[in-house]
Amino acid sequence: MSADLTIKTNYSLLNYNTFGIDAIAAGFVQLKSLDDYIALVKSDILREKPFFILGGGSNVVFSDHYEGIVVHPANKGIRLIEKQNDRCFVEANAGEVWADFVNHCIDNGWYGLENLAAIPGTVGAAPVQNVGAYGKEAKDVISRVHLIEIETGEERWVSVEDCEFGYRWSRFKGEWSNRYLIDRVVFALRDEFVPDLSYKALASALTERGIEKPTARQLADTVGEVRDSKLPNPKKTGSAGSFFKNPVVNDAVYQTIKSKYPDIVSFPVGDDRFKLAAGWMIEHCGWKGRNLGNAGVYEKQALVLVNRGGCTGRDVRNLADAIIADVQARFGLKLECEAIFV
Ligand code: EPU
């Protein structure tokens, strides 16, 4: 084992999850370099106990204390590795803070990440759930992902196609779960800025600000402001961002719901399929601003569950279950959690 690779025991995860749940991990290890990754997989640590790979902790809820090893990628570094005409291939290590990475790219004239500004979490977590916001998803900008297989220690690159990205989904959440460690990601960006204003609420926010042709910085800042107006300030209120996924239904289901609830907010996604705004449905079940135990539904965005102070994983589970039951009873749809209970 590398001299620097230390396993901390009975380690508080309070500062490692944005919900602010005070769970304790039996073991906690930070990976600060590729050598640390290799040393970890060569050791028997991950074979002896259950483990959980924790990025920025912005999408997890610890139900209880964690009896296994929490593995926390903390390797930093961002570099331009290749330039092909207007294409810039930028490699970032898994432990980089996503929002800092986006800012760094804009400052260096590498464009394409502006709509994904200000999302909490890390670079290494972005491919796992294919983070997305304001009309862009991680899959639109990822070129390839570098992995270390836990069982064999083998290193390999996987392409965007290999990752089988979907809406808040990838193979890393399915058959590849706990099979690989992600140590770095390469993004395909451009040195020419072309704003993506396809998300209506973002385009309107720019118009309201009197900005017709935004610079990359203006676009990213506007995204940050729109997020701030809807999502809780992570420094003040614990949350995991959107707690549920927006359900995607076929035309028949959509028509049935629409005939009963003509105002429901929805977006067509490809042929014959519609994404329904789960926040709208939760609001219409009367949950917006309500609490259960020390967990609550955020008053400005019903898709977001928040920590009202001293919230436990059990409080969040109870609230999520109550919301899922009410939405099912009223709309006939079972909401899926975007956040993961550990
Ligand atoms: N709405 C309501 N009531 C609410 C919340 C939303 O009626 O309480 C309706 C509004 O009419 C709004 C529509 O739902 O027009 C959509 O709301 P919003 O634009 O806030 O987006 P969202 O669908 O609730 C998704 C992502 C967010 C992402 C935004 C913007 C998911 C699960 N969530 O939320 O991602 O920032 O779009 O692109 O897809 C996250 O994943 O953690 C996250 C914050």
Coordinates of C-alpha atoms and ligand atoms in Angstrom, one line a residue:
M1 CA 0.0 0.0 0.0
S2 CA 1.2 3.5 -0.8
A3 CA 2.6 5.3 2.3
D4 CA 0.1 8.1 1.9
L5 CA -3.0 5.9 1.6
T6 CA -4.5 5.9 5.1
I7 CA -7.9 4.6 6.1
K8 CA -9.5 6.8 8.7
T9 CA -11.9 5.0 11.1
N10 CA -15.2 6.1 12.5
Y11 CA -15.1 9.2 10.2
S12 CA -17.9 11.7 10.2
L13 CA -19.5 12.3 6.8
L14 CA -21.2 15.5 7.8
N15 CA -19.1 17.6 5.5
Y16 CA -19.2 15.1 2.7
N17 CA -22.9 15.1 1.9
T18 CA -24.9 18.2 0.9
F19 CA -28.0 17.0 2.8
G20 CA -26.0 17.6 5.9
I21 CA -26.7 14.2 7.5
D22 CA -24.4 13.3 10.4
A23 CA -23.6 9.7 9.5
I24 CA -20.3 8.0 10.5
A25 CA -18.4 5.7 8.1
A26 CA -16.5 2.8 9.6
G27 CA -13.7 3.5 7.2
F28 CA -12.9 6.5 4.9
V29 CA -10.1 6.7 2.4
Q30 CA -9.2 9.6 0.1
L31 CA -7.6 9.0 -3.3
K32 CA -5.3 12.0 -4.1
S33 CA -3.4 10.5 -7.0
L34 CA -3.5 7.7 -9.6
D35 CA -1.0 5.9 -7.3
D36 CA -3.6 6.0 -4.6
Y37 CA -6.2 4.4 -6.8
I38 CA -3.8 1.6 -7.8
A39 CA -2.6 1.1 -4.3
L40 CA -6.2 0.8 -3.1
V41 CA -7.3 -1.8 -5.7
K42 CA -4.0 -3.8 -5.2
S43 CA -4.8 -4.0 -1.4
D44 CA -7.5 -6.3 -0.1
I45 CA -9.4 -3.4 1.5
L46 CA -12.3 -3.4 -1.0
R47 CA -12.6 -7.2 -0.9
E48 CA -12.9 -7.4 2.9
K49 CA -15.7 -5.0 3.4
P50 CA -18.6 -3.3 1.5
F51 CA -17.6 0.0 0.0
F52 CA -19.3 3.1 -1.4
I53 CA -17.7 5.5 -3.8
L54 CA -18.6 9.1 -2.7
G55 CA -18.0 12.1 -4.9
G56 CA -19.3 15.4 -3.8
G57 CA -22.1 13.8 -1.8
S58 CA -24.6 15.9 -3.6
N59 CA -26.9 13.1 -4.6
V60 CA -26.8 10.7 -1.6
V61 CA -28.7 10.3 1.6
F62 CA -27.1 8.2 4.3
S63 CA -29.9 6.2 5.9
D64 CA -27.7 5.2 8.8
H65 CA -24.1 5.0 9.8
Y66 CA -22.1 3.3 7.1
E67 CA -20.5 0.0 8.2
G68 CA -18.1 -0.3 5.2
I69 CA -15.4 1.8 3.6
V70 CA -16.3 5.2 1.9
V71 CA -13.9 5.8 -1.0
H72 CA -13.6 9.5 -1.8
P73 CA -11.7 10.5 -5.0
A74 CA -9.9 13.7 -4.3
N75 CA -7.3 13.9 -7.1
K76 CA -7.1 17.4 -8.7
G77 CA -5.9 18.6 -12.1
I78 CA -7.3 20.0 -15.3
R79 CA -5.3 20.1 -18.6
L80 CA -5.8 20.7 -22.3
I81 CA -4.5 17.5 -23.8
E82 CA -5.3 17.9 -27.5
K83 CA -6.5 20.5 -30.0
Q84 CA -8.1 19.5 -33.3
N85 CA -9.3 22.5 -35.3
D86 CA -11.9 24.2 -33.0
R87 CA -12.1 21.1 -30.8
C88 CA -10.4 21.2 -27.4
F89 CA -10.0 18.0 -25.5
V90 CA -9.8 18.8 -21.8
E91 CA -8.9 16.2 -19.2
A92 CA -10.0 16.6 -15.6
N93 CA -9.3 14.5 -12.6
A94 CA -12.2 12.9 -10.7
G95 CA -11.8 14.9 -7.5
E96 CA -12.1 18.3 -9.1
V97 CA -15.2 20.2 -8.0
W98 CA -17.5 20.3 -11.0
A99 CA -18.5 24.0 -10.7
D100 CA -14.8 25.0 -10.4
F101 CA -14.0 22.9 -13.4
V102 CA -16.7 24.7 -15.5
N103 CA -15.4 28.1 -14.4
H104 CA -11.8 27.1 -15.2
C105 CA -12.8 26.0 -18.7
I106 CA -14.7 29.2 -19.4
D107 CA -11.7 31.3 -18.2
N108 CA -9.5 29.4 -20.5
G109 CA -11.7 29.7 -23.6
W110 CA -12.9 26.1 -23.7
Y111 CA -16.6 26.2 -24.2
G112 CA -19.6 23.9 -24.0
L113 CA -20.1 23.5 -20.3
E114 CA -21.9 26.9 -19.5
N115 CA -25.4 25.4 -19.1
L116 CA -24.0 23.0 -16.6
A117 CA -22.5 25.8 -14.4
A118 CA -23.0 25.7 -10.6
I119 CA -24.0 22.1 -10.3
P120 CA -22.8 20.7 -7.0
G121 CA -20.6 17.6 -7.1
T122 CA -17.4 16.4 -8.6
V123 CA -16.1 15.6 -12.1
G124 CA -15.8 11.9 -11.4
A125 CA -19.5 11.8 -10.4
A126 CA -20.7 13.6 -13.5
P127 CA -20.7 10.5 -15.8
V128 CA -22.2 8.2 -13.2
Q129 CA -25.6 9.8 -13.2
N130 CA -25.1 11.9 -16.4
V131 CA -25.7 15.2 -14.7
G132 CA -27.9 17.6 -16.6
A133 CA -29.5 21.0 -16.5
Y134 CA -30.9 23.7 -18.8
G135 CA -30.9 21.6 -21.9
K136 CA -27.4 20.0 -21.6
E137 CA -26.2 16.7 -20.1
A138 CA -22.8 15.5 -19.3
K139 CA -23.0 13.0 -22.1
D140 CA -23.1 15.9 -24.6
V141 CA -19.6 17.0 -23.6
I142 CA -17.9 13.8 -22.4
S143 CA -15.4 12.3 -24.8
R144 CA -14.1 9.3 -22.8
V145 CA -13.8 8.1 -19.2
H146 CA -10.7 6.5 -17.6
L147 CA -11.3 3.6 -15.3
I148 CA -9.5 1.2 -13.0
E149 CA -11.1 -2.2 -12.6
I150 CA -11.4 -2.9 -8.9
E151 CA -11.1 -6.7 -9.3
T152 CA -8.1 -6.8 -11.6
G153 CA -6.4 -3.4 -11.3
E154 CA -6.5 -3.0 -15.1
E155 CA -6.8 0.5 -16.5
R156 CA -9.0 1.2 -19.5
W157 CA -10.7 4.0 -21.4
V158 CA -14.4 3.8 -22.2
S159 CA -16.2 5.9 -24.8
V160 CA -19.5 7.8 -24.5
E161 CA -21.2 4.9 -26.4
D162 CA -19.8 2.4 -23.9
C163 CA -21.3 4.3 -21.0
E164 CA -24.9 3.9 -22.3
F165 CA -26.0 7.3 -21.0
G166 CA -29.6 8.1 -20.4
Y167 CA -31.7 10.5 -18.4
R168 CA -29.8 10.6 -15.1
W169 CA -28.5 7.2 -16.0
S170 CA -25.3 5.3 -17.1
R171 CA -23.9 1.8 -17.0
F172 CA -22.0 3.0 -13.8
K173 CA -25.4 2.9 -12.1
G174 CA -26.2 -0.5 -13.5
E175 CA -24.0 -3.4 -14.4
W176 CA -20.8 -1.4 -13.8
S177 CA -21.8 -0.3 -10.3
N178 CA -18.8 -0.9 -7.9
R179 CA -16.8 -2.6 -10.7
Y180 CA -14.7 0.4 -11.6
L181 CA -13.2 3.5 -10.1
I182 CA -13.3 6.6 -12.3
D183 CA -10.1 8.5 -12.0
R184 CA -10.4 11.0 -14.8
V185 CA -12.7 12.2 -17.6
V186 CA -11.9 13.8 -21.0
F187 CA -14.3 16.4 -22.3
A188 CA -14.7 17.5 -26.0
L189 CA -15.1 21.3 -25.8
R190 CA -14.8 24.0 -28.4
D191 CA -12.7 27.2 -28.6
E192 CA -15.6 29.0 -30.2
F193 CA -18.5 29.9 -28.0
V194 CA -22.0 29.0 -29.3
P195 CA -24.7 29.6 -26.7
D196 CA -27.3 26.8 -26.1
L197 CA -30.5 28.7 -25.3
S198 CA -32.9 25.8 -26.0
Y199 CA -34.2 25.7 -22.4
K200 CA -37.0 28.3 -22.4
A201 CA -36.6 29.4 -18.8
L202 CA -32.9 30.2 -19.4
A203 CA -33.6 32.1 -22.6
S204 CA -36.3 34.1 -20.7
A205 CA -33.9 34.8 -17.9
L206 CA -31.4 36.3 -20.3
T207 CA -34.1 38.4 -22.0
E208 CA -35.2 39.7 -18.6
R209 CA -31.6 40.8 -18.0
G210 CA -31.5 42.6 -21.4
I211 CA -28.9 40.2 -22.7
E212 CA -29.4 39.3 -26.3
K213 CA -26.1 37.7 -27.2
P214 CA -24.5 36.4 -24.0
T215 CA -20.9 35.7 -23.5
A216 CA -20.0 32.4 -22.0
R217 CA -19.5 34.0 -18.6
Q218 CA -22.8 35.8 -18.8
L219 CA -24.6 32.6 -19.7
A220 CA -22.9 30.6 -16.9
D221 CA -23.7 33.4 -14.4
T222 CA -27.3 33.5 -15.5
V223 CA -27.6 29.8 -15.1
G224 CA -26.1 30.2 -11.6
E225 CA -28.7 32.9 -10.8
V226 CA -31.6 30.9 -12.1
R227 CA -30.4 27.9 -10.0
D228 CA -30.1 30.2 -6.9
S229 CA -33.7 31.4 -7.4
K230 CA -35.0 27.8 -7.3
L231 CA -32.6 25.7 -5.3
P232 CA -31.6 26.2 -1.7
N233 CA -28.3 27.7 -0.9
P234 CA -26.1 24.7 0.0
K235 CA -24.3 26.7 2.6
K236 CA -27.5 27.4 4.5
T237 CA -29.9 24.5 3.7
G238 CA -29.1 20.9 3.2
S239 CA -30.5 19.2 0.1
A240 CA -29.7 16.8 -2.7
G241 CA -30.9 19.0 -5.5
S242 CA -33.8 17.4 -7.4
F243 CA -34.8 14.5 -5.2
F244 CA -37.0 12.7 -7.8
K245 CA -36.6 12.1 -11.5
N246 CA -39.2 13.6 -13.9
P247 CA -41.2 10.6 -15.1
V248 CA -41.1 9.8 -18.8
V249 CA -44.4 8.3 -20.1
N250 CA -45.8 7.2 -23.5
D251 CA -48.5 9.1 -25.4
A252 CA -51.4 7.0 -24.1
V253 CA -50.5 7.6 -20.4
Y254 CA -49.8 11.3 -21.2
Q255 CA -53.2 11.8 -22.8
T256 CA -55.0 10.2 -19.9
I257 CA -53.2 12.4 -17.3
K258 CA -53.5 15.5 -19.5
S259 CA -57.3 15.1 -19.9
K260 CA -57.7 15.1 -16.2
Y261 CA -55.0 17.8 -15.5
P262 CA -54.8 20.0 -18.6
D263 CA -52.3 22.4 -16.9
I264 CA -49.7 19.7 -16.1
V265 CA -46.2 20.9 -17.2
S266 CA -44.7 18.5 -19.8
F267 CA -42.0 18.3 -22.5
P268 CA -42.0 16.0 -25.5
V269 CA -38.9 13.8 -25.6
G270 CA -38.6 12.0 -28.9
D271 CA -41.5 10.3 -30.6
D272 CA -44.4 9.3 -28.6
R273 CA -42.9 10.1 -25.2
F274 CA -43.3 12.9 -22.7
K275 CA -41.4 14.1 -19.6
L276 CA -43.7 15.3 -16.9
A277 CA -42.6 17.8 -14.3
A278 CA -42.6 15.9 -11.1
G279 CA -42.3 19.2 -9.1
W280 CA -45.6 20.2 -10.6
M281 CA -47.3 17.0 -9.5
I282 CA -45.8 17.1 -6.0
E283 CA -46.9 20.7 -5.7
H284 CA -50.5 19.7 -6.8
C285 CA -50.5 17.0 -4.1
G286 CA -50.1 19.9 -1.6
W287 CA -46.6 19.1 -0.5
K288 CA -44.7 22.3 -1.4
G289 CA -43.4 23.9 1.8
R290 CA -44.6 21.0 4.1
N291 CA -42.4 19.1 6.5
L292 CA -42.4 15.6 7.9
G293 CA -40.1 15.1 10.9
N294 CA -37.0 17.2 10.2
A295 CA -37.2 16.8 6.4
G296 CA -39.2 19.2 4.3
V297 CA -40.3 20.1 0.7
Y298 CA -38.5 23.2 -0.4
E299 CA -41.0 26.1 -0.7
K300 CA -39.7 27.4 -4.1
Q301 CA -39.2 24.0 -5.8
A302 CA -41.3 21.0 -4.8
L303 CA -38.8 18.5 -6.5
V304 CA -36.3 19.4 -3.8
L305 CA -36.3 17.9 -0.3
V306 CA -34.5 19.8 2.4
N307 CA -33.0 19.4 5.8
R308 CA -35.0 21.4 8.3
G309 CA -32.3 20.9 10.9
G310 CA -31.0 17.7 12.5
C311 CA -32.6 15.6 9.7
T312 CA -31.8 11.9 9.6
G313 CA -31.9 9.5 6.7
R314 CA -35.0 8.0 8.2
D315 CA -36.8 11.4 8.0
V316 CA -35.9 11.8 4.3
R317 CA -37.0 8.2 3.6
N318 CA -40.4 8.8 5.3
L319 CA -41.0 12.0 3.5
A320 CA -40.0 10.6 0.1
D321 CA -42.3 7.6 0.7
A322 CA -45.2 9.8 1.6
I323 CA -44.8 11.9 -1.5
I324 CA -44.4 8.8 -3.8
A325 CA -47.6 7.4 -2.3
D326 CA -49.6 10.6 -2.8
V327 CA -48.4 11.2 -6.4
Q328 CA -49.2 7.5 -7.2
A329 CA -52.7 7.9 -5.7
R330 CA -53.5 11.1 -7.6
F331 CA -51.6 10.6 -11.0
G332 CA -51.1 6.8 -11.2
L333 CA -47.3 7.2 -11.6
K334 CA -44.6 5.9 -9.3
L335 CA -41.9 8.6 -8.9
E336 CA -38.3 7.3 -8.8
C337 CA -35.7 8.9 -6.6
E338 CA -32.8 10.6 -8.3
A339 CA -31.0 10.7 -5.0
I340 CA -29.5 7.4 -3.7
F341 CA -30.1 6.1 -0.3
V342 CA -27.0 4.4 1.1
Ligands
EPU1 N1 -42.8 23.1 -11.3 C1 -43.9 23.3 -10.6 N2 -43.8 23.3 -9.2 C2 -42.6 23.1 -8.6 C3 -41.5 22.8 -9.4 C4 -41.6 22.8 -10.7 O1 -45.0 23.6 -11.1 O2 -42.6 23.1 -7.4 C5 -42.9 23.1 -12.8 C6 -42.6 24.5 -13.3 O3 -43.7 24.9 -14.1 C7 -41.4 24.4 -14.2 C8 -41.3 22.9 -14.5 O4 -41.9 22.3 -13.4 O5 -41.6 25.1 -15.4 C9 -39.8 22.5 -14.5 O6 -39.2 23.0 -13.4 P1 -37.6 23.3 -13.4 O7 -37.3 24.1 -14.6 O8 -37.2 23.9 -12.1 O9 -36.9 22.0 -13.7 P2 -37.2 20.5 -13.1 O10 -37.7 19.6 -14.1 O11 -37.9 20.6 -11.8 C10 -34.9 19.6 -13.9 C11 -33.7 18.9 -13.3 C12 -32.8 19.8 -12.5 C13 -32.3 20.9 -13.5 C14 -33.6 21.6 -14.0 C15 -33.2 22.6 -15.1 C16 -34.4 16.6 -12.9 C17 -34.8 15.6 -11.9 N3 -34.1 17.8 -12.4 O12 -35.7 20.0 -12.8 O13 -31.7 19.1 -12.1 O14 -31.5 21.9 -12.8 O15 -34.4 20.7 -14.7 O16 -32.7 22.0 -16.2 O17 -34.3 16.3 -14.1 C18 -30.8 17.9 -10.2 O18 -30.8 16.9 -11.0 O19 -30.4 17.8 -9.1 C19 -31.3 19.2 -10.7 C20 -31.3 20.3 -10.0

